[in-house]
PDB file of C-alpha atoms in Angstrom:
ATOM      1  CA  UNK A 941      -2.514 122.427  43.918  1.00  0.00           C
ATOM      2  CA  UNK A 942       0.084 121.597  41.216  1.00  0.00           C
ATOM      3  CA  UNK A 943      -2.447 119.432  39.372  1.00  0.00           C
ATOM      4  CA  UNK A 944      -4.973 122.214  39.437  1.00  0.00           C
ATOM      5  CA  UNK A 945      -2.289 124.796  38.156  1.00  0.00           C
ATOM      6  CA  UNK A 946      -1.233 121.878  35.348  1.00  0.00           C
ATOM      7  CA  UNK A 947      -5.164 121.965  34.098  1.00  0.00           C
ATOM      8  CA  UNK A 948      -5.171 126.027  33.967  1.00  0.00           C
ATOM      9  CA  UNK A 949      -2.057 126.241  32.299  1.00  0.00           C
ATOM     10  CA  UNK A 950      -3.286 123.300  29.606  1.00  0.00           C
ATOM     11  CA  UNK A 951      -6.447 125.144  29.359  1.00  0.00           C
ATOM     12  CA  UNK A 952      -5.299 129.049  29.317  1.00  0.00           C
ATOM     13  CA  UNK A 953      -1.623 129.052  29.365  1.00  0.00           C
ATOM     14  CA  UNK A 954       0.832 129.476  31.955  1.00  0.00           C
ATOM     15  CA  UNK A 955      -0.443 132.365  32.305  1.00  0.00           C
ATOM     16  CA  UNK A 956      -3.578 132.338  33.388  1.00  0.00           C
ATOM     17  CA  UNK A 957      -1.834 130.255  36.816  1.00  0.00           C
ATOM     18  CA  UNK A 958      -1.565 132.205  39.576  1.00  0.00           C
ATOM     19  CA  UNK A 959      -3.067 132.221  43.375  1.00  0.00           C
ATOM     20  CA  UNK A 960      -6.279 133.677  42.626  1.00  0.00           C
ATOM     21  CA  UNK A 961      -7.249 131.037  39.880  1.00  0.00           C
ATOM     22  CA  UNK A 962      -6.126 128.092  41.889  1.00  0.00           C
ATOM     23  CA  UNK A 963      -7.929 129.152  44.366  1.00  0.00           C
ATOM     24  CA  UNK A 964     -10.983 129.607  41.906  1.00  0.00           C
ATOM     25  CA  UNK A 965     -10.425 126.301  40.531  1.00  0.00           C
ATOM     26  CA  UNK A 966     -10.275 124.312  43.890  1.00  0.00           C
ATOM     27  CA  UNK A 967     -13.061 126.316  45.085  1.00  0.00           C
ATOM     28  CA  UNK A 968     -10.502 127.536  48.568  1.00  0.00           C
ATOM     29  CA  UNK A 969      -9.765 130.654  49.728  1.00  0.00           C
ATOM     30  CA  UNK A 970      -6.240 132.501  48.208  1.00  0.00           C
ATOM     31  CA  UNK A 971      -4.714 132.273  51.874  1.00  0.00           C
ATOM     32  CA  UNK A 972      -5.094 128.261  51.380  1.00  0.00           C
ATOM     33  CA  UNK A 973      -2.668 128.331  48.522  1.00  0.00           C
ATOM     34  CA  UNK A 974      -0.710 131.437  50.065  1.00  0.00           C
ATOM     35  CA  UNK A 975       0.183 128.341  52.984  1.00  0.00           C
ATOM     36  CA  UNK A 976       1.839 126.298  50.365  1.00  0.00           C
ATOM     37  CA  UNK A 977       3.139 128.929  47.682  1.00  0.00           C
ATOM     38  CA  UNK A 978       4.942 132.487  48.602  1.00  0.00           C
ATOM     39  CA  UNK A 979       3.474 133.848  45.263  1.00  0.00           C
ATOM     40  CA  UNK A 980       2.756 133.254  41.446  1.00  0.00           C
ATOM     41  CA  UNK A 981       6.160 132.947  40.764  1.00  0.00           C
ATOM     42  CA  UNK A 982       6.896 129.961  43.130  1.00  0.00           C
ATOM     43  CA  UNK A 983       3.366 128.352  42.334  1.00  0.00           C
ATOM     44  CA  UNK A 984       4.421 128.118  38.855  1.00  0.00           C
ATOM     45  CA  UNK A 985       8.295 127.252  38.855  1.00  0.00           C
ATOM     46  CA  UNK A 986       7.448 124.656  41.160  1.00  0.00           C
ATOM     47  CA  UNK A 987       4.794 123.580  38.130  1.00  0.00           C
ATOM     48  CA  UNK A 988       7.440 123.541  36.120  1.00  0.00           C
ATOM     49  CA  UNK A 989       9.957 121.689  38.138  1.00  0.00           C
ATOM     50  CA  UNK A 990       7.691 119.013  38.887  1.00  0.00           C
ATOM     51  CA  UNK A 991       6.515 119.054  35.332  1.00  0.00           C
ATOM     52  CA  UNK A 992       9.911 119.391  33.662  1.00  0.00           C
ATOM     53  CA  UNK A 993      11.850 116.414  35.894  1.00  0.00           C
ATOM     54  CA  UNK A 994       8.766 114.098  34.752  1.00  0.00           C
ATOM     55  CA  UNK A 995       8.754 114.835  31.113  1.00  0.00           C
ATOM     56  CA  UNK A 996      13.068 114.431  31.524  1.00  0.00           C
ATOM     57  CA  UNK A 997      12.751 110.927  33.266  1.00  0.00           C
ATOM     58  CA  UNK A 998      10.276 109.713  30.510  1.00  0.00           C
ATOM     59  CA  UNK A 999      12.287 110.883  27.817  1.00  0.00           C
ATOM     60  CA  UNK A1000      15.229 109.391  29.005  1.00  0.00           C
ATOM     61  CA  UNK A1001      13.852 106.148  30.092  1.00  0.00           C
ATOM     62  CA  UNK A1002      12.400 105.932  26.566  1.00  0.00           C
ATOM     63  CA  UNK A1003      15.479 106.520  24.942  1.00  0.00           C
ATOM     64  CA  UNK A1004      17.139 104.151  27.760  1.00  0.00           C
ATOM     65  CA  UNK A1005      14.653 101.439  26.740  1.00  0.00           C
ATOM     66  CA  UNK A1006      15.439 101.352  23.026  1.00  0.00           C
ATOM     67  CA  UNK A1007      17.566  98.354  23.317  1.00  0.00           C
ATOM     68  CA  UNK A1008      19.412  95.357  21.066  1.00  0.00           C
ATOM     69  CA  UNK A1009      21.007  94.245  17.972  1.00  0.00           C
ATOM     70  CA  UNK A1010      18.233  95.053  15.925  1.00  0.00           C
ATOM     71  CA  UNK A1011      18.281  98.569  15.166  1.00  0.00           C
ATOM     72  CA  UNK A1012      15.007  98.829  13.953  1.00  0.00           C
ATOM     73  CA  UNK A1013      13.407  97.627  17.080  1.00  0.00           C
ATOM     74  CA  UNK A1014      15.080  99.450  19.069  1.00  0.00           C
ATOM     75  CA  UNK A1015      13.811 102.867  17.459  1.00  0.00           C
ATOM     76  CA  UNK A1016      10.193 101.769  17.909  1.00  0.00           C
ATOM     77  CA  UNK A1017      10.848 100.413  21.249  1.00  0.00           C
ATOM     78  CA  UNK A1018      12.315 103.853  21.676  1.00  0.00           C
ATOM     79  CA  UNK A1019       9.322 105.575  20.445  1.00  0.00           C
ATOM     80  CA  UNK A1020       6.488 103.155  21.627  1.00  0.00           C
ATOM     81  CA  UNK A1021       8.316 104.238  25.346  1.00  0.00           C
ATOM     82  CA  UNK A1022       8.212 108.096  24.273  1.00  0.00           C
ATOM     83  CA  UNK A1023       4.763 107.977  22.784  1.00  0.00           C
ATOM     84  CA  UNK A1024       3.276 106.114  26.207  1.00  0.00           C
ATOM     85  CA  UNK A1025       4.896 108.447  28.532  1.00  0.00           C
ATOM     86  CA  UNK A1026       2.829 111.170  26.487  1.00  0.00           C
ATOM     87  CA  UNK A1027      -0.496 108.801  26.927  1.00  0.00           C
ATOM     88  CA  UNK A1028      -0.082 108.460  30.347  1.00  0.00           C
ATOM     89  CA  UNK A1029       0.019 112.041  31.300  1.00  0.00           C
ATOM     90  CA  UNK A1030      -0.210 113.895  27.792  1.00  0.00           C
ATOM     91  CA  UNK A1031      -1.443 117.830  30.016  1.00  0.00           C
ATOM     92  CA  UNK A1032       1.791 117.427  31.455  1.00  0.00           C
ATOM     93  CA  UNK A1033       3.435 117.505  27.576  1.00  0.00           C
ATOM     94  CA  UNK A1034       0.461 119.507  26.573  1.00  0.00           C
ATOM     95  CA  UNK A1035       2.005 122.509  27.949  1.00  0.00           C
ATOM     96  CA  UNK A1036       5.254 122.440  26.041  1.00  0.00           C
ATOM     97  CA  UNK A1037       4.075 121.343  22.801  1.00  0.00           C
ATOM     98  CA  UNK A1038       0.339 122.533  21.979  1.00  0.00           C
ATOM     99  CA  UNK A1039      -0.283 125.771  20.612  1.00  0.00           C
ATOM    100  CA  UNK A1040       1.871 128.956  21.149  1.00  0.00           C
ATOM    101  CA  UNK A1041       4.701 128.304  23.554  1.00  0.00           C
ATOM    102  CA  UNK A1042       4.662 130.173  26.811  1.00  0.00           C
ATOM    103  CA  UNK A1043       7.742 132.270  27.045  1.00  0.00           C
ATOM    104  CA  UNK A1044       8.131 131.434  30.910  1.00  0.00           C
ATOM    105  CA  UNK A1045       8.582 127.597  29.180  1.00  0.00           C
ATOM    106  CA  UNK A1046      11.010 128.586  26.985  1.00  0.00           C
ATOM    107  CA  UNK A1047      14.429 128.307  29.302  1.00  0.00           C
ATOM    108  CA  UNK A1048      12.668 124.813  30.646  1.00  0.00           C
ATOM    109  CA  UNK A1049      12.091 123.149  27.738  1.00  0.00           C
ATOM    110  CA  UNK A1050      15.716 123.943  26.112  1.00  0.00           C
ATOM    111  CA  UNK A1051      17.427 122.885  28.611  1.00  0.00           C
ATOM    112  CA  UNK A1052      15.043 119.362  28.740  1.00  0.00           C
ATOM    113  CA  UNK A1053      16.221 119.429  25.186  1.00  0.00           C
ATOM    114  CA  UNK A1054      19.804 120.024  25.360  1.00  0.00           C
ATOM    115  CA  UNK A1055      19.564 117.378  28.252  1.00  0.00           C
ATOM    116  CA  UNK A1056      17.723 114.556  25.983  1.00  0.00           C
ATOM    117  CA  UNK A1057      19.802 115.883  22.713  1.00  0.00           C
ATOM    118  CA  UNK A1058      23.052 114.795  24.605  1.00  0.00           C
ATOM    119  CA  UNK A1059      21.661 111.330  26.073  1.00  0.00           C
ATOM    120  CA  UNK A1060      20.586 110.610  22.431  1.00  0.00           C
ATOM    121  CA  UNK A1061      23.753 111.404  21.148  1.00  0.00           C
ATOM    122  CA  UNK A1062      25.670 108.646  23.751  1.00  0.00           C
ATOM    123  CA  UNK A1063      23.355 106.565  22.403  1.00  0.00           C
ATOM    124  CA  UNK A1064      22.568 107.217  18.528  1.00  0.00           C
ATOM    125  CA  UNK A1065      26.688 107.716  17.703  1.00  0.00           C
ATOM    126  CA  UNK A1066      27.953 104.232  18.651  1.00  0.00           C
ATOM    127  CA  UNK A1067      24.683 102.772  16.657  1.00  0.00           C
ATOM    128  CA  UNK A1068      25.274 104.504  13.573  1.00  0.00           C
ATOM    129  CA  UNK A1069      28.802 103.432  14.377  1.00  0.00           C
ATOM    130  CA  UNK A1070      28.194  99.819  15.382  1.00  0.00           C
ATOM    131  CA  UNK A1071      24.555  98.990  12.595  1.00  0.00           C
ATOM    132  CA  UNK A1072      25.880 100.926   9.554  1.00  0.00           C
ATOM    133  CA  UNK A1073      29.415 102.522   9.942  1.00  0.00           C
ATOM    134  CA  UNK A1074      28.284 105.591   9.051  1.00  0.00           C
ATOM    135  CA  UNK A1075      31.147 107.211   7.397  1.00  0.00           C
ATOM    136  CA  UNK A1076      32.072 110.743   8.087  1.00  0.00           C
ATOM    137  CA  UNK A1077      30.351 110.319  11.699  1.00  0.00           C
ATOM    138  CA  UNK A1078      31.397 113.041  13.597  1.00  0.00           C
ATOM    139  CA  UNK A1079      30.840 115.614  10.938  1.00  0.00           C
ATOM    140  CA  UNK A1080      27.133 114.108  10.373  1.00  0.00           C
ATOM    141  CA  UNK A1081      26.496 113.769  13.826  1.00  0.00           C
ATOM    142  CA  UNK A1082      24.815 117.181  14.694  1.00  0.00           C
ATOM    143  CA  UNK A1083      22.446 117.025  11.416  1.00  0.00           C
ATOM    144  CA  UNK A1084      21.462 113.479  12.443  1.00  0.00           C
ATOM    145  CA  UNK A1085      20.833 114.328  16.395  1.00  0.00           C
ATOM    146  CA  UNK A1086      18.773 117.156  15.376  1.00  0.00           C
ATOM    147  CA  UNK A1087      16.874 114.953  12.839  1.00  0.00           C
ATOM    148  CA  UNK A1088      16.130 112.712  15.385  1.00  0.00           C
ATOM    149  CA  UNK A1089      15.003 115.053  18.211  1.00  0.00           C
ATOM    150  CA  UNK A1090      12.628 116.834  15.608  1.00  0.00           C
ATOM    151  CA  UNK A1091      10.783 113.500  14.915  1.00  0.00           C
ATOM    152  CA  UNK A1092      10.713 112.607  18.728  1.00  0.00           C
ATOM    153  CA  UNK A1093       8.605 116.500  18.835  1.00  0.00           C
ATOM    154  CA  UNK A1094       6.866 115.992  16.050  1.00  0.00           C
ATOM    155  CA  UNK A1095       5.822 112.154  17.408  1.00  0.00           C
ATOM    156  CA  UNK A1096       4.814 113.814  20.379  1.00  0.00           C
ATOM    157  CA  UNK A1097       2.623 116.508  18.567  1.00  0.00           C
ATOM    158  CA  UNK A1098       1.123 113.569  16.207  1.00  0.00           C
ATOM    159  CA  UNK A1099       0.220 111.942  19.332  1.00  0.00           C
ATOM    160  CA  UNK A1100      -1.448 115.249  21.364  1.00  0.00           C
ATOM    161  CA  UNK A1101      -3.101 115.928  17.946  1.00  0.00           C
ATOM    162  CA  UNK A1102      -6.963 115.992  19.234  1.00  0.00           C
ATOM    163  CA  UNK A1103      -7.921 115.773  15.602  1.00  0.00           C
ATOM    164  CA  UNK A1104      -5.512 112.355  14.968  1.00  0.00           C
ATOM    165  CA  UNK A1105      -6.711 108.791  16.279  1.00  0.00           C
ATOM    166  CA  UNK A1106      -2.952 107.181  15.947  1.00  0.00           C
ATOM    167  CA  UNK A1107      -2.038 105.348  19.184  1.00  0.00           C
ATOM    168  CA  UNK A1108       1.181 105.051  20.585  1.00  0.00           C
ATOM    169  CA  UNK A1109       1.436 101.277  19.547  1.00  0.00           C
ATOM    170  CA  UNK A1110       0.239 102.728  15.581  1.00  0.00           C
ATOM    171  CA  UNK A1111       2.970 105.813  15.923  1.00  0.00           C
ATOM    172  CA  UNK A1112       5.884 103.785  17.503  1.00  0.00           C
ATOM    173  CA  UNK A1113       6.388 101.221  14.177  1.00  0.00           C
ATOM    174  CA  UNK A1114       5.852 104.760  11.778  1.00  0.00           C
ATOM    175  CA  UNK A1115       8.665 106.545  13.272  1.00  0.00           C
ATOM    176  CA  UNK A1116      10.651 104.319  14.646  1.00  0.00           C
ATOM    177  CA  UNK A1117      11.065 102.508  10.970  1.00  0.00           C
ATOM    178  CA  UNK A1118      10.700 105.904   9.504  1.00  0.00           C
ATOM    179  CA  UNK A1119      14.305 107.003  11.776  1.00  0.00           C
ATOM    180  CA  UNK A1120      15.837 103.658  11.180  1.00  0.00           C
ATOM    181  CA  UNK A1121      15.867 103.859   7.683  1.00  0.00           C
ATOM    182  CA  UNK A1122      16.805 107.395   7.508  1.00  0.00           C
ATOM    183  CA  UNK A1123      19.423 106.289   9.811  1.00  0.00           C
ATOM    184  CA  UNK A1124      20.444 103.572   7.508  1.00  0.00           C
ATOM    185  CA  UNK A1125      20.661 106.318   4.425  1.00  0.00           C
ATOM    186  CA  UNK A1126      22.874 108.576   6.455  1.00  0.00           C
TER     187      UNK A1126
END
């Protein structure tokens, strides 16, 4: 039922899911989905949960997997690990990051981001430490956490783009190179 609800909300927006559609859509009656979900409300925040946990674990795990000395390797490791989450189940990030944002999103996805923006910042501030002793660190940090997270969206969108043939294994070197070196300026 949750996979029928992701397609609608991909295809319509959030919403367009409630108990009637689903129904529609798996071609049952609404007291089917009525024996799993109370109402629209739970039928989509558990969408959401379900949704919301799996886009957090990839994005951590992506940023977990950007590993080593060589900080250039480990931003496209980073993003090669982003960009393949999105491959493997891109409706799933479809729904925060095509189009116009649903407002029942909105809450989910900033907290997903304040989650990831702290993780990256454990992990960005001792490498701009540790590969180029950034100087004035903790002043810079905020500009260059936001810098980063933007390019991780914008990856993402590159990547969802219908109209763009880049891969995941073409996007990874771009950006990953693209935020080392920018890194590197800083």
């Amino acid at each position: 039922m949750l996979d029928t609800a992701l397609r609608i909300a991909v295809g319509a927006g959030l919403g367009a899911v409630n108990i009637a559609s689903v129904a529609d859509a798996m071609g049952v009656t609404r007291p089917v989905v009525y024996s799993c979900f109370d109402d629209r409300f739970s039928l989509v925040n558990a969408l959401l949960d379900r949704e919301s946990a799996r886009l957090l674990t990839a994005t951590l795990g992506a940023l977990h997997s950007a590993t080593g000395d060589d900080p250039d390797q480990a931003f496209v490791d980073g993003y090669r690990a982003l960009l393949g989450a999105v491959a493997d189940r891109p409706a799933a990030w479809r729904i925060v990051f095509e189009g116009n944002p649903d407002p029942e999103l909105a809450t989910t996805v900033a907290e997903i981001r304040r989650v990831v923006a702290g993780a990256s910042t454990r992990w960005i501030a001792p490498a701009l430490k540790n590969w180029w002793g950034t100087e004035d660190l903790e002043r810079k940090k905020p500009a260059l956490i936001e810098l980063f997270m933007s390019s991780c969206e914008a990856a993402v969108r590159v990547m969802l783009d219908s109209a763009n043939d880049l891969t995941a294994d073409d996007l990874a070197p771009l950006y990953g190179q693209m935020m080392s070196a920018a890194y590197r300026a800083a």
